Coordinates of C-alpha atoms and ligand atoms in Angstrom, one line a residue:
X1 CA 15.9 18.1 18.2
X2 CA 16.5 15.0 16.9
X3 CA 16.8 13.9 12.7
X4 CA 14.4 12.6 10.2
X5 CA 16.0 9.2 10.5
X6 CA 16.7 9.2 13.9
X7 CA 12.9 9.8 14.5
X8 CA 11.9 7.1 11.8
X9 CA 14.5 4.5 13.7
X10 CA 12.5 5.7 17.0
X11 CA 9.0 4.8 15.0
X12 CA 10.2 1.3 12.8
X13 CA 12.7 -0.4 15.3
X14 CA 11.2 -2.9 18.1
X15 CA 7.6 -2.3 17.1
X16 CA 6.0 -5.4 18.3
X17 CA 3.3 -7.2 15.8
X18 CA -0.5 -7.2 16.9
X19 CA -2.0 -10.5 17.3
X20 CA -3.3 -12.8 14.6
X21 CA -6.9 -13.7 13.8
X22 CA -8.1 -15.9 11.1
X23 CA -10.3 -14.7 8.0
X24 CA -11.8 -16.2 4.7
X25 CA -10.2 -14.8 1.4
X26 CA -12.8 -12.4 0.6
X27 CA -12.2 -10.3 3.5
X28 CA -8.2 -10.2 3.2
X29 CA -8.0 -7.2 0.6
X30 CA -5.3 -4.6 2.7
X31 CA -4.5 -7.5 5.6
X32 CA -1.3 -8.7 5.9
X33 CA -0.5 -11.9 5.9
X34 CA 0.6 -13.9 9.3
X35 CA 1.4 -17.1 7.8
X36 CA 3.2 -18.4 4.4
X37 CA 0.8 -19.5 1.8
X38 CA 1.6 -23.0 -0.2
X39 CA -0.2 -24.7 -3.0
X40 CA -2.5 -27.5 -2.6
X41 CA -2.4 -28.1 -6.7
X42 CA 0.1 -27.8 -9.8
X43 CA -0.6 -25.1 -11.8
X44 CA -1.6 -25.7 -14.5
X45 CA -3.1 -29.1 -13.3
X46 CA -2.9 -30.5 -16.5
X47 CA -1.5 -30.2 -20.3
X48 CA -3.2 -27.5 -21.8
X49 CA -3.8 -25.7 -25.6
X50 CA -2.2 -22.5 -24.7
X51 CA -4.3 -21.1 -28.1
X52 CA -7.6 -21.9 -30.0
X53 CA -6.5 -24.3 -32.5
X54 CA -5.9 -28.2 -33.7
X55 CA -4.0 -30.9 -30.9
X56 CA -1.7 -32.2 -33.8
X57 CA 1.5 -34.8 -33.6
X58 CA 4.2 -32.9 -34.6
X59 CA 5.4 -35.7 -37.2
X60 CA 2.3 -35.6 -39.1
X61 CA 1.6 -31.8 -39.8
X62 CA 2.9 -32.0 -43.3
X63 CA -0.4 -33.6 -44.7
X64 CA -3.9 -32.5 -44.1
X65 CA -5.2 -34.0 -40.8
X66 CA -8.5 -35.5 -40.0
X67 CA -10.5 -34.0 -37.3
X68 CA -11.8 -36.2 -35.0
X69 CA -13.4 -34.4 -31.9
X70 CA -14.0 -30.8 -31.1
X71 CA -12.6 -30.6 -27.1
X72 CA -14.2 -27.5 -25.2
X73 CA -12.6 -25.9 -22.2
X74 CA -13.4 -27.9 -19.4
X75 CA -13.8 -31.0 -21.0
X76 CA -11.9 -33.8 -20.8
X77 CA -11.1 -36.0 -24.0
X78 CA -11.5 -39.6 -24.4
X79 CA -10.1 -40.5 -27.6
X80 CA -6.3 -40.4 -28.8
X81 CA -5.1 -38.5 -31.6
X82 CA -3.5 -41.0 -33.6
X83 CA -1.1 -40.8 -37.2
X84 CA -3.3 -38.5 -39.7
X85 CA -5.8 -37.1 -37.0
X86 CA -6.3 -34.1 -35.3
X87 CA -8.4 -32.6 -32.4
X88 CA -10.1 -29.3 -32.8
X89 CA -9.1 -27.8 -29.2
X90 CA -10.2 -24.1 -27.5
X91 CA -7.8 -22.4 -25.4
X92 CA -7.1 -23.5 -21.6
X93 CA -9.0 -27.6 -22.8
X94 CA -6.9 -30.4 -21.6
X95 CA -4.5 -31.6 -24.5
X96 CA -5.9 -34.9 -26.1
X97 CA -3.5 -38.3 -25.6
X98 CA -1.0 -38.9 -28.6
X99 CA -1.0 -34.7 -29.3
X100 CA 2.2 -33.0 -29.2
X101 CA 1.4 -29.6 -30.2
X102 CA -1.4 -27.0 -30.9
X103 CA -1.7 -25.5 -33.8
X104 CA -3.4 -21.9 -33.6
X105 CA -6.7 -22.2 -35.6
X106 CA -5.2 -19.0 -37.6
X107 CA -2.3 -21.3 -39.7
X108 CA -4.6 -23.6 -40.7
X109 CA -7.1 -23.7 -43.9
X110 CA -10.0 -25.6 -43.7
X111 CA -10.4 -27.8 -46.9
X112 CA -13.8 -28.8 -48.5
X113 CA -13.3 -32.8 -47.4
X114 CA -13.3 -31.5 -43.7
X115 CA -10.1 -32.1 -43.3
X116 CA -7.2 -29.5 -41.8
X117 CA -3.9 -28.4 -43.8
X118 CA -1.6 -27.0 -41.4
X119 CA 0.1 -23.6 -42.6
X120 CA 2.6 -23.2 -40.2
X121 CA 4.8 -26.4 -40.1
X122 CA 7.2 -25.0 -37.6
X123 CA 4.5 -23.8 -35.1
X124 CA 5.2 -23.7 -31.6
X125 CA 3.8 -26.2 -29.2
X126 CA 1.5 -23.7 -27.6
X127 CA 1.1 -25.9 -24.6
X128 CA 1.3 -25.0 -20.7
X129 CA 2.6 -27.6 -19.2
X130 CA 1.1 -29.4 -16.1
X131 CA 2.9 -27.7 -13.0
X132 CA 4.9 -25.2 -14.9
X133 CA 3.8 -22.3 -12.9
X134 CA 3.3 -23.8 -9.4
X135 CA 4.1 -27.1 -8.0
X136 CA 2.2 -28.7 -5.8
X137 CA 3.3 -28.0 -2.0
X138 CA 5.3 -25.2 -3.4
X139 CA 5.3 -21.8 -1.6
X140 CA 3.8 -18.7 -3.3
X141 CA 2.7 -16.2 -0.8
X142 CA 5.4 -15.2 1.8
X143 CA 4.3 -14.2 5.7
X144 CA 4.0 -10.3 6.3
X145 CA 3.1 -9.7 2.2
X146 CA 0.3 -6.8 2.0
X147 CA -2.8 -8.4 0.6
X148 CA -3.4 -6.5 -2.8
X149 CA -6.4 -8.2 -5.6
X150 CA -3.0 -10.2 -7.4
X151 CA -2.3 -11.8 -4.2
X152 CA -5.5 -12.6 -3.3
X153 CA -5.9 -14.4 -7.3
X154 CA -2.9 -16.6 -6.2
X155 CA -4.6 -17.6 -3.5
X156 CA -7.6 -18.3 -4.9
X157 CA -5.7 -20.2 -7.6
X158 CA -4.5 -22.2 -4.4
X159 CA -7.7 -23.0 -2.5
X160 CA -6.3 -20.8 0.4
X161 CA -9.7 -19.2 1.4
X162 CA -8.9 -19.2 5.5
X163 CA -5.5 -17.6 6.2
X164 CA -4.0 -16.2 9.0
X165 CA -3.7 -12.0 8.6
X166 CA -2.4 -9.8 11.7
X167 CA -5.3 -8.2 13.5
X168 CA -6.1 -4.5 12.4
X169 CA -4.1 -1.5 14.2
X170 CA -7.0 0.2 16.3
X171 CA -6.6 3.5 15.7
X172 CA -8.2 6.6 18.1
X173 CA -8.1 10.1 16.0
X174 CA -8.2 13.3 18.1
X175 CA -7.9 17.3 17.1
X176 CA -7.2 19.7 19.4
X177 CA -8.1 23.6 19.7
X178 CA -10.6 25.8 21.3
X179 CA -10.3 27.9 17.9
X180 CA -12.1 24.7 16.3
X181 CA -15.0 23.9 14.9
X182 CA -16.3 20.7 13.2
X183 CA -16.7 21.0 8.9
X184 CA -20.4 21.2 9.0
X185 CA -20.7 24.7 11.3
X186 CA -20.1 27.9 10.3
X187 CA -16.8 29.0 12.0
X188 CA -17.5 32.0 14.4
X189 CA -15.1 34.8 14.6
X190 CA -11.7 33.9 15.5
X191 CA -13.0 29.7 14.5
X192 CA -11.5 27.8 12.1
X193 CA -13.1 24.3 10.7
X194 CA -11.3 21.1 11.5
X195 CA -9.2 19.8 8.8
X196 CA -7.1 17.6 10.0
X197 CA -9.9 15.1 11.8
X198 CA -11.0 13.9 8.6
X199 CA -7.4 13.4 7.2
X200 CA -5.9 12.0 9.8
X201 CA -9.0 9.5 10.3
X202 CA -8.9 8.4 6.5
X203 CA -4.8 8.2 6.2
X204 CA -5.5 5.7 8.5
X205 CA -8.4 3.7 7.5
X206 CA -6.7 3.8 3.5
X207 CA -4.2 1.3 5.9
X208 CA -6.8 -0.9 6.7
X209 CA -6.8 0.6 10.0
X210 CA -9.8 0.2 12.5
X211 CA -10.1 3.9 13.1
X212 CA -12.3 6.2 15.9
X213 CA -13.0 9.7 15.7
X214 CA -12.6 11.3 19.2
X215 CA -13.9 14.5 18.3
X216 CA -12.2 17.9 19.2
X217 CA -10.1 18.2 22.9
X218 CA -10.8 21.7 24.4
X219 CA -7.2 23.2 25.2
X220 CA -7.1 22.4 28.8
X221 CA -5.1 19.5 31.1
X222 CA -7.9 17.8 32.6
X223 CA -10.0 17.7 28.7
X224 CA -6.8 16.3 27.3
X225 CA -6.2 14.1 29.9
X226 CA -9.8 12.3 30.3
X227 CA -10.3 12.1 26.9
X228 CA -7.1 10.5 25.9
X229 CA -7.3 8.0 28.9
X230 CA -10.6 7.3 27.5
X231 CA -9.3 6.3 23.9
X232 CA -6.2 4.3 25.6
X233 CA -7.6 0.9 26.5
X234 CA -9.3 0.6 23.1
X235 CA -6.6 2.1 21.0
X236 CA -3.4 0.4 19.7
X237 CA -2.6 3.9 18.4
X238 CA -3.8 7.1 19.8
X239 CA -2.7 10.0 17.0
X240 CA -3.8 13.7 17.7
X241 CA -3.2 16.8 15.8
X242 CA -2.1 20.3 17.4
X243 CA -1.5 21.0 21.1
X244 CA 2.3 20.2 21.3
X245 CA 4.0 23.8 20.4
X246 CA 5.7 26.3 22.5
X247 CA 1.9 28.2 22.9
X248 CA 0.6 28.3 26.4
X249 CA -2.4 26.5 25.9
X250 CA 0.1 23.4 24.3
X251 CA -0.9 20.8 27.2
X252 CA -0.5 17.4 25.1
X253 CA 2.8 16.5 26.2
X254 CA 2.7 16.4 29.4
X255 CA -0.4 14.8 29.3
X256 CA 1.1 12.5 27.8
X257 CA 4.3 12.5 30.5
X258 CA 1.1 12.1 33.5
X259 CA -0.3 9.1 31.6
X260 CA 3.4 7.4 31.5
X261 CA 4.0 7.2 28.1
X262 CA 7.4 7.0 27.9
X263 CA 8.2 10.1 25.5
X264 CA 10.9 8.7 22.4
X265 CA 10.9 12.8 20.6
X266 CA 9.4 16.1 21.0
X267 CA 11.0 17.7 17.8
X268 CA 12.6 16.5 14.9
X269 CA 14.7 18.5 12.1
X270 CA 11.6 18.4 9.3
X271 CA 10.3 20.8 7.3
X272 CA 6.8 21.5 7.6
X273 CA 6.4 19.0 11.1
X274 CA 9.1 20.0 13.8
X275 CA 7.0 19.8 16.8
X276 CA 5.9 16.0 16.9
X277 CA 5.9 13.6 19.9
X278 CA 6.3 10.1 19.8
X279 CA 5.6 8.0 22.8
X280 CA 4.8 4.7 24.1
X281 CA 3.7 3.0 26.6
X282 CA 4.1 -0.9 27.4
X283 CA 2.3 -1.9 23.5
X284 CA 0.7 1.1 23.3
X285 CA 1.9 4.3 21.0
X286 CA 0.9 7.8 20.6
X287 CA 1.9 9.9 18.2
X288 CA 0.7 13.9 18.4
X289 CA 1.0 15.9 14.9
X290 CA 1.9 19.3 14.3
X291 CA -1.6 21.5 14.1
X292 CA -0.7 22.5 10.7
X293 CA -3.1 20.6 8.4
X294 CA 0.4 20.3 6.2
X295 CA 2.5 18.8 8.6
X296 CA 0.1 16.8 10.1
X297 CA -0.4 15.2 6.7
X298 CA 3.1 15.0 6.2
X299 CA 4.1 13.6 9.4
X300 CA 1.7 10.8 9.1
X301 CA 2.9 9.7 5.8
X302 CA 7.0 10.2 7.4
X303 CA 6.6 8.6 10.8
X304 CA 2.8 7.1 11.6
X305 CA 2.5 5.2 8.5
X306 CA 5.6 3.1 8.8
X307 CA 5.1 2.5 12.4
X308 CA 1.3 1.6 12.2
X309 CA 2.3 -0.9 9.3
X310 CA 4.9 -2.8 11.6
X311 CA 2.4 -2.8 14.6
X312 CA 0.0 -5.0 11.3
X313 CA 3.3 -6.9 10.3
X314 CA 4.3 -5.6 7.0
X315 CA 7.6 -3.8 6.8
X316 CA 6.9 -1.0 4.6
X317 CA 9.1 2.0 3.9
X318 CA 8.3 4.6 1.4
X319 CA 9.9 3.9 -2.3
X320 CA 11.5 7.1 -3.1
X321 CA 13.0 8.5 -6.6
X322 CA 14.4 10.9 -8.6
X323 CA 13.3 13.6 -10.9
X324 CA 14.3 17.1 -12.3
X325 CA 13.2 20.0 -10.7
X326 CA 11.2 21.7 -13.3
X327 CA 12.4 25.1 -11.8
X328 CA 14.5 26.8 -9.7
X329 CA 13.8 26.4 -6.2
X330 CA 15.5 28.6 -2.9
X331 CA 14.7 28.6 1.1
X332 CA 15.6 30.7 3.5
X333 CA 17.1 28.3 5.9
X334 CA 18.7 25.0 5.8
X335 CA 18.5 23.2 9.2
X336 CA 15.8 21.3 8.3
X337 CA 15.4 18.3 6.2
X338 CA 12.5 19.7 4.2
X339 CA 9.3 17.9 2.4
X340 CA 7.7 20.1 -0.2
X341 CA 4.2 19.4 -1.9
X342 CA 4.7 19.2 -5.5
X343 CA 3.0 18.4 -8.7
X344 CA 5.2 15.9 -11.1
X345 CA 4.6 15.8 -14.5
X346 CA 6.3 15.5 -18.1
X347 CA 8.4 18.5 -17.4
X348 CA 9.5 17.3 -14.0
X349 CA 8.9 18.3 -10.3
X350 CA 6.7 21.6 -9.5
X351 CA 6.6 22.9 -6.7
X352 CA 3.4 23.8 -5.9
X353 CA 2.2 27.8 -4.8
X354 CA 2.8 27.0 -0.6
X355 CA 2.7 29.7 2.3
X356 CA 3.3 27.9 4.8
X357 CA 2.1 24.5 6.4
X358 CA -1.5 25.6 6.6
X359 CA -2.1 26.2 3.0
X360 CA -4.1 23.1 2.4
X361 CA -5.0 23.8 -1.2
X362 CA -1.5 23.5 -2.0
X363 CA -1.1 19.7 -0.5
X364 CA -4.1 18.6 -2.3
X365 CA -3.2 19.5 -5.6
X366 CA 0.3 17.9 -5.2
X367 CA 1.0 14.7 -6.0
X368 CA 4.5 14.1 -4.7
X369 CA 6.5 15.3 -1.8
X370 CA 10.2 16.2 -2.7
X371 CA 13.5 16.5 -0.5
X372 CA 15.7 19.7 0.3
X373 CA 18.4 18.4 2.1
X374 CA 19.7 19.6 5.3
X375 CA 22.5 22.2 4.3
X376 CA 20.9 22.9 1.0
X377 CA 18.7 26.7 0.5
X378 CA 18.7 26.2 -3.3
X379 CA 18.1 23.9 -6.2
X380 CA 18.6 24.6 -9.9
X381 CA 16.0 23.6 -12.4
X382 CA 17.0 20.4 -13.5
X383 CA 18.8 19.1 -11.3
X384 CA 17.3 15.6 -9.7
X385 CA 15.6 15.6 -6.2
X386 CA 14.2 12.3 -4.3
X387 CA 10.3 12.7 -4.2
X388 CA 7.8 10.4 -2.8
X389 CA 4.0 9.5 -4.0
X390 CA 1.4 10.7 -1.5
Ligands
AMP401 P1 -1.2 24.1 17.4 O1 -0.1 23.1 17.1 O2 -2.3 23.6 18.2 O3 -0.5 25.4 17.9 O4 -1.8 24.5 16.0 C1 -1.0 25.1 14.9 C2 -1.8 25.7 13.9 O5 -2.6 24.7 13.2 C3 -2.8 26.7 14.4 O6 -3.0 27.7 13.4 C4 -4.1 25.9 14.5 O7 -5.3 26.7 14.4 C5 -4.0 25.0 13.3 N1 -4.7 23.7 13.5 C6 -4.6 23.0 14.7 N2 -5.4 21.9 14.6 C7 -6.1 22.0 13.4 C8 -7.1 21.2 12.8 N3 -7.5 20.1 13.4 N4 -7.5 21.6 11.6 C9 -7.0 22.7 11.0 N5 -6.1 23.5 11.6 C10 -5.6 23.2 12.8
MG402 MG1 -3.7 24.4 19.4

């Protein structure tokens, strides 16, 4: 048995990154990017009224100004504001010649001869400058950064519309049980309906991954083995849930073993999620998942999910913090690092009502996992444990 952290070393370190493939902006939401991203323009390209107002020259807001043009965004002006004039300007119009500063149309007074008083004779400029933001030729998106809407705005801002993204982790999804059924049939005695399919096949495609449904492999060798040689020259990733206990009908690893994966851990020190096998084979990975729909779900989030992200080139790792315990919380053993379902709110971390790592109900009204410690059987209300968002 082997730690958390020695499991997540096993599923982070020397993952190679898939290949590359080029797509237009539109399609980059959740891709990560395989190149750096550089401006073809300064931002902003040009002076511009920062505020709905009047292009002044500072030295002559003291006495009421004539107005000689009204300047729309968009437009550009022709004419110079000279000594005694001003220019009626709308917010994010190119600053007129000769002005200096905008004054916001609020400290001004319109008087009856058409002319402007200026209120506020220590007004700010209210101008963005011409390349304030971004130069021209200046980097703003680095290589490996997740695609989320604000990056794909700088890009737009930038005119990159074909980039460079790593190619999408294919993904093969398999459950595994003769006791299981798929969601829409009515479980026959001794039955249960298939859970974990559907969550393992969407933790995945919420990555961005390309994901297939195997279906369900009966409990035998020679089910397990054709069916995951099947998924193996499409997949990147072949992830299955159940099969790998002590039971006698637990065939997955050395399935696994006959199809050479090269097996990196059988069991790791977590609580729910011991029995989980990680191997791989040349570029290939498969992970297999505790039955329990719990640690399944858990153990994705832990191990999968940081080592399908490196396969797609972004380095993520899970942003942990801390909060109270909102009450008292004891085990019965400490030998595991544990990750407990629990709700977080004002009054701190709850956990939630859990049986065991089949009571689903309880994972999907959490929305945090927290930490016991190895060596730890019992927290005291208040005191702070690390939790993660699921
Ligand atoms: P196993 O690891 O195959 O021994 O399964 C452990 C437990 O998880 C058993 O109670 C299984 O019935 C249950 N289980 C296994 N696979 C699934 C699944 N896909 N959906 C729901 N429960 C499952
Ligand atoms: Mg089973």
């Amino acid at each position: 048995m082997i730690t958390f952290q020695e499991a997540l070393n096993h599923t982070t370190k020397e993952i190679p990154e898939l290949d590359t493939e080029l797509i237009h902006l539109r399609d980059s939401y959740g891709r990560v990017l395989a190149q750096n991203v550089y401006s073809d323009i300064n931002m902003p390209p040009f002076n511009k009224a920062a505020v709905d107002g009047f292009a002044c020259r500072r030295v002559d807001l003291e006495e009421p100004l004539e107005v000689i043009e009204t300047i729309a965004a968009g437009k550009v002006s022709q004419r110079t504001v000279a000594e005694g004039k001003c220019a009626k300007i709308m917010t994010g119009a190119m600053l007129p010649k000769g002005a200096d500063c905008v004054v916001m149309v609020e400290q001004t007074e319109l008087l009856a001869d058409g002319r402007v008083k200026i209120l506020n004779l220590k007004t700010k400029n209210n101008i963005a400058y011409k390349a304030e933001d971004i130069k021209t030729g200046e980097l703003v998106l680095q290589s490996n950064t997740l695609i989320a809407p604000q990056h794909q705005a700088v890009m737009a801002a930038v005119g990159a519309t074909k980039i460079i993204v790593y190619r999408k982790a294919r993904v093969a999804v398999f459950s595994t049980g003769d006791e299981l059924v798929e969601p829409e049939q009515q479980p026959e005695q001794g039955k249960i309906r298939n859970s974990n399919g559907i969550q393992l096949v969407n933790q995945a495609s919420r990555m961005g991954c390309e994901v297939r449904y195997g279906g369900i492999i009966p409990d035998t060798a020679e089910d397990s083995e054709r069916m995951i040689r099947e998924a193996y020259h499409w997949s990147d990733v072949i992830l299955l849930s159940g099969g790998i206990s002590m039971g006698e009908f637990d065939f997955i690893p050395a399935v696994l073993q006959k199809l050479q994966f090269d097996i990196k851990f059988r069991t790791i020190s977590v609580q729910p999620g011991k029995p989980t096998v990680f191997g791989r084979s040349g570029d290939k990975f498969v992970m297999a998942l505790p039955g329990n729909p719990i640690s399944s779900f858990n153990i994705f989030e832990l191990l999968a999910k940081p080592m399908i992200y490196r396969l797609m080139g972004y380095a993520y790792t899970a942003k942990r913090f801390e909060f109270p315990l909102a009450v008292d919380y004891k085990r019965k053993r400490s030998v595991r690092l544990a990750f407990i379902p629990a709700i977080l709110n004002e009054n701190g971390v709850n956990p939630v009502g859990y049986h065991g790592s089949a009571h689903i109900n309880a994972l999907s009204a959490a929305n945090v996992l927290f930490e016991i410690p190895v060596g730890t059987t019992e927290m005291l209300k208040g005191e702070k444990v690390h939790v993660r968002f699921i």
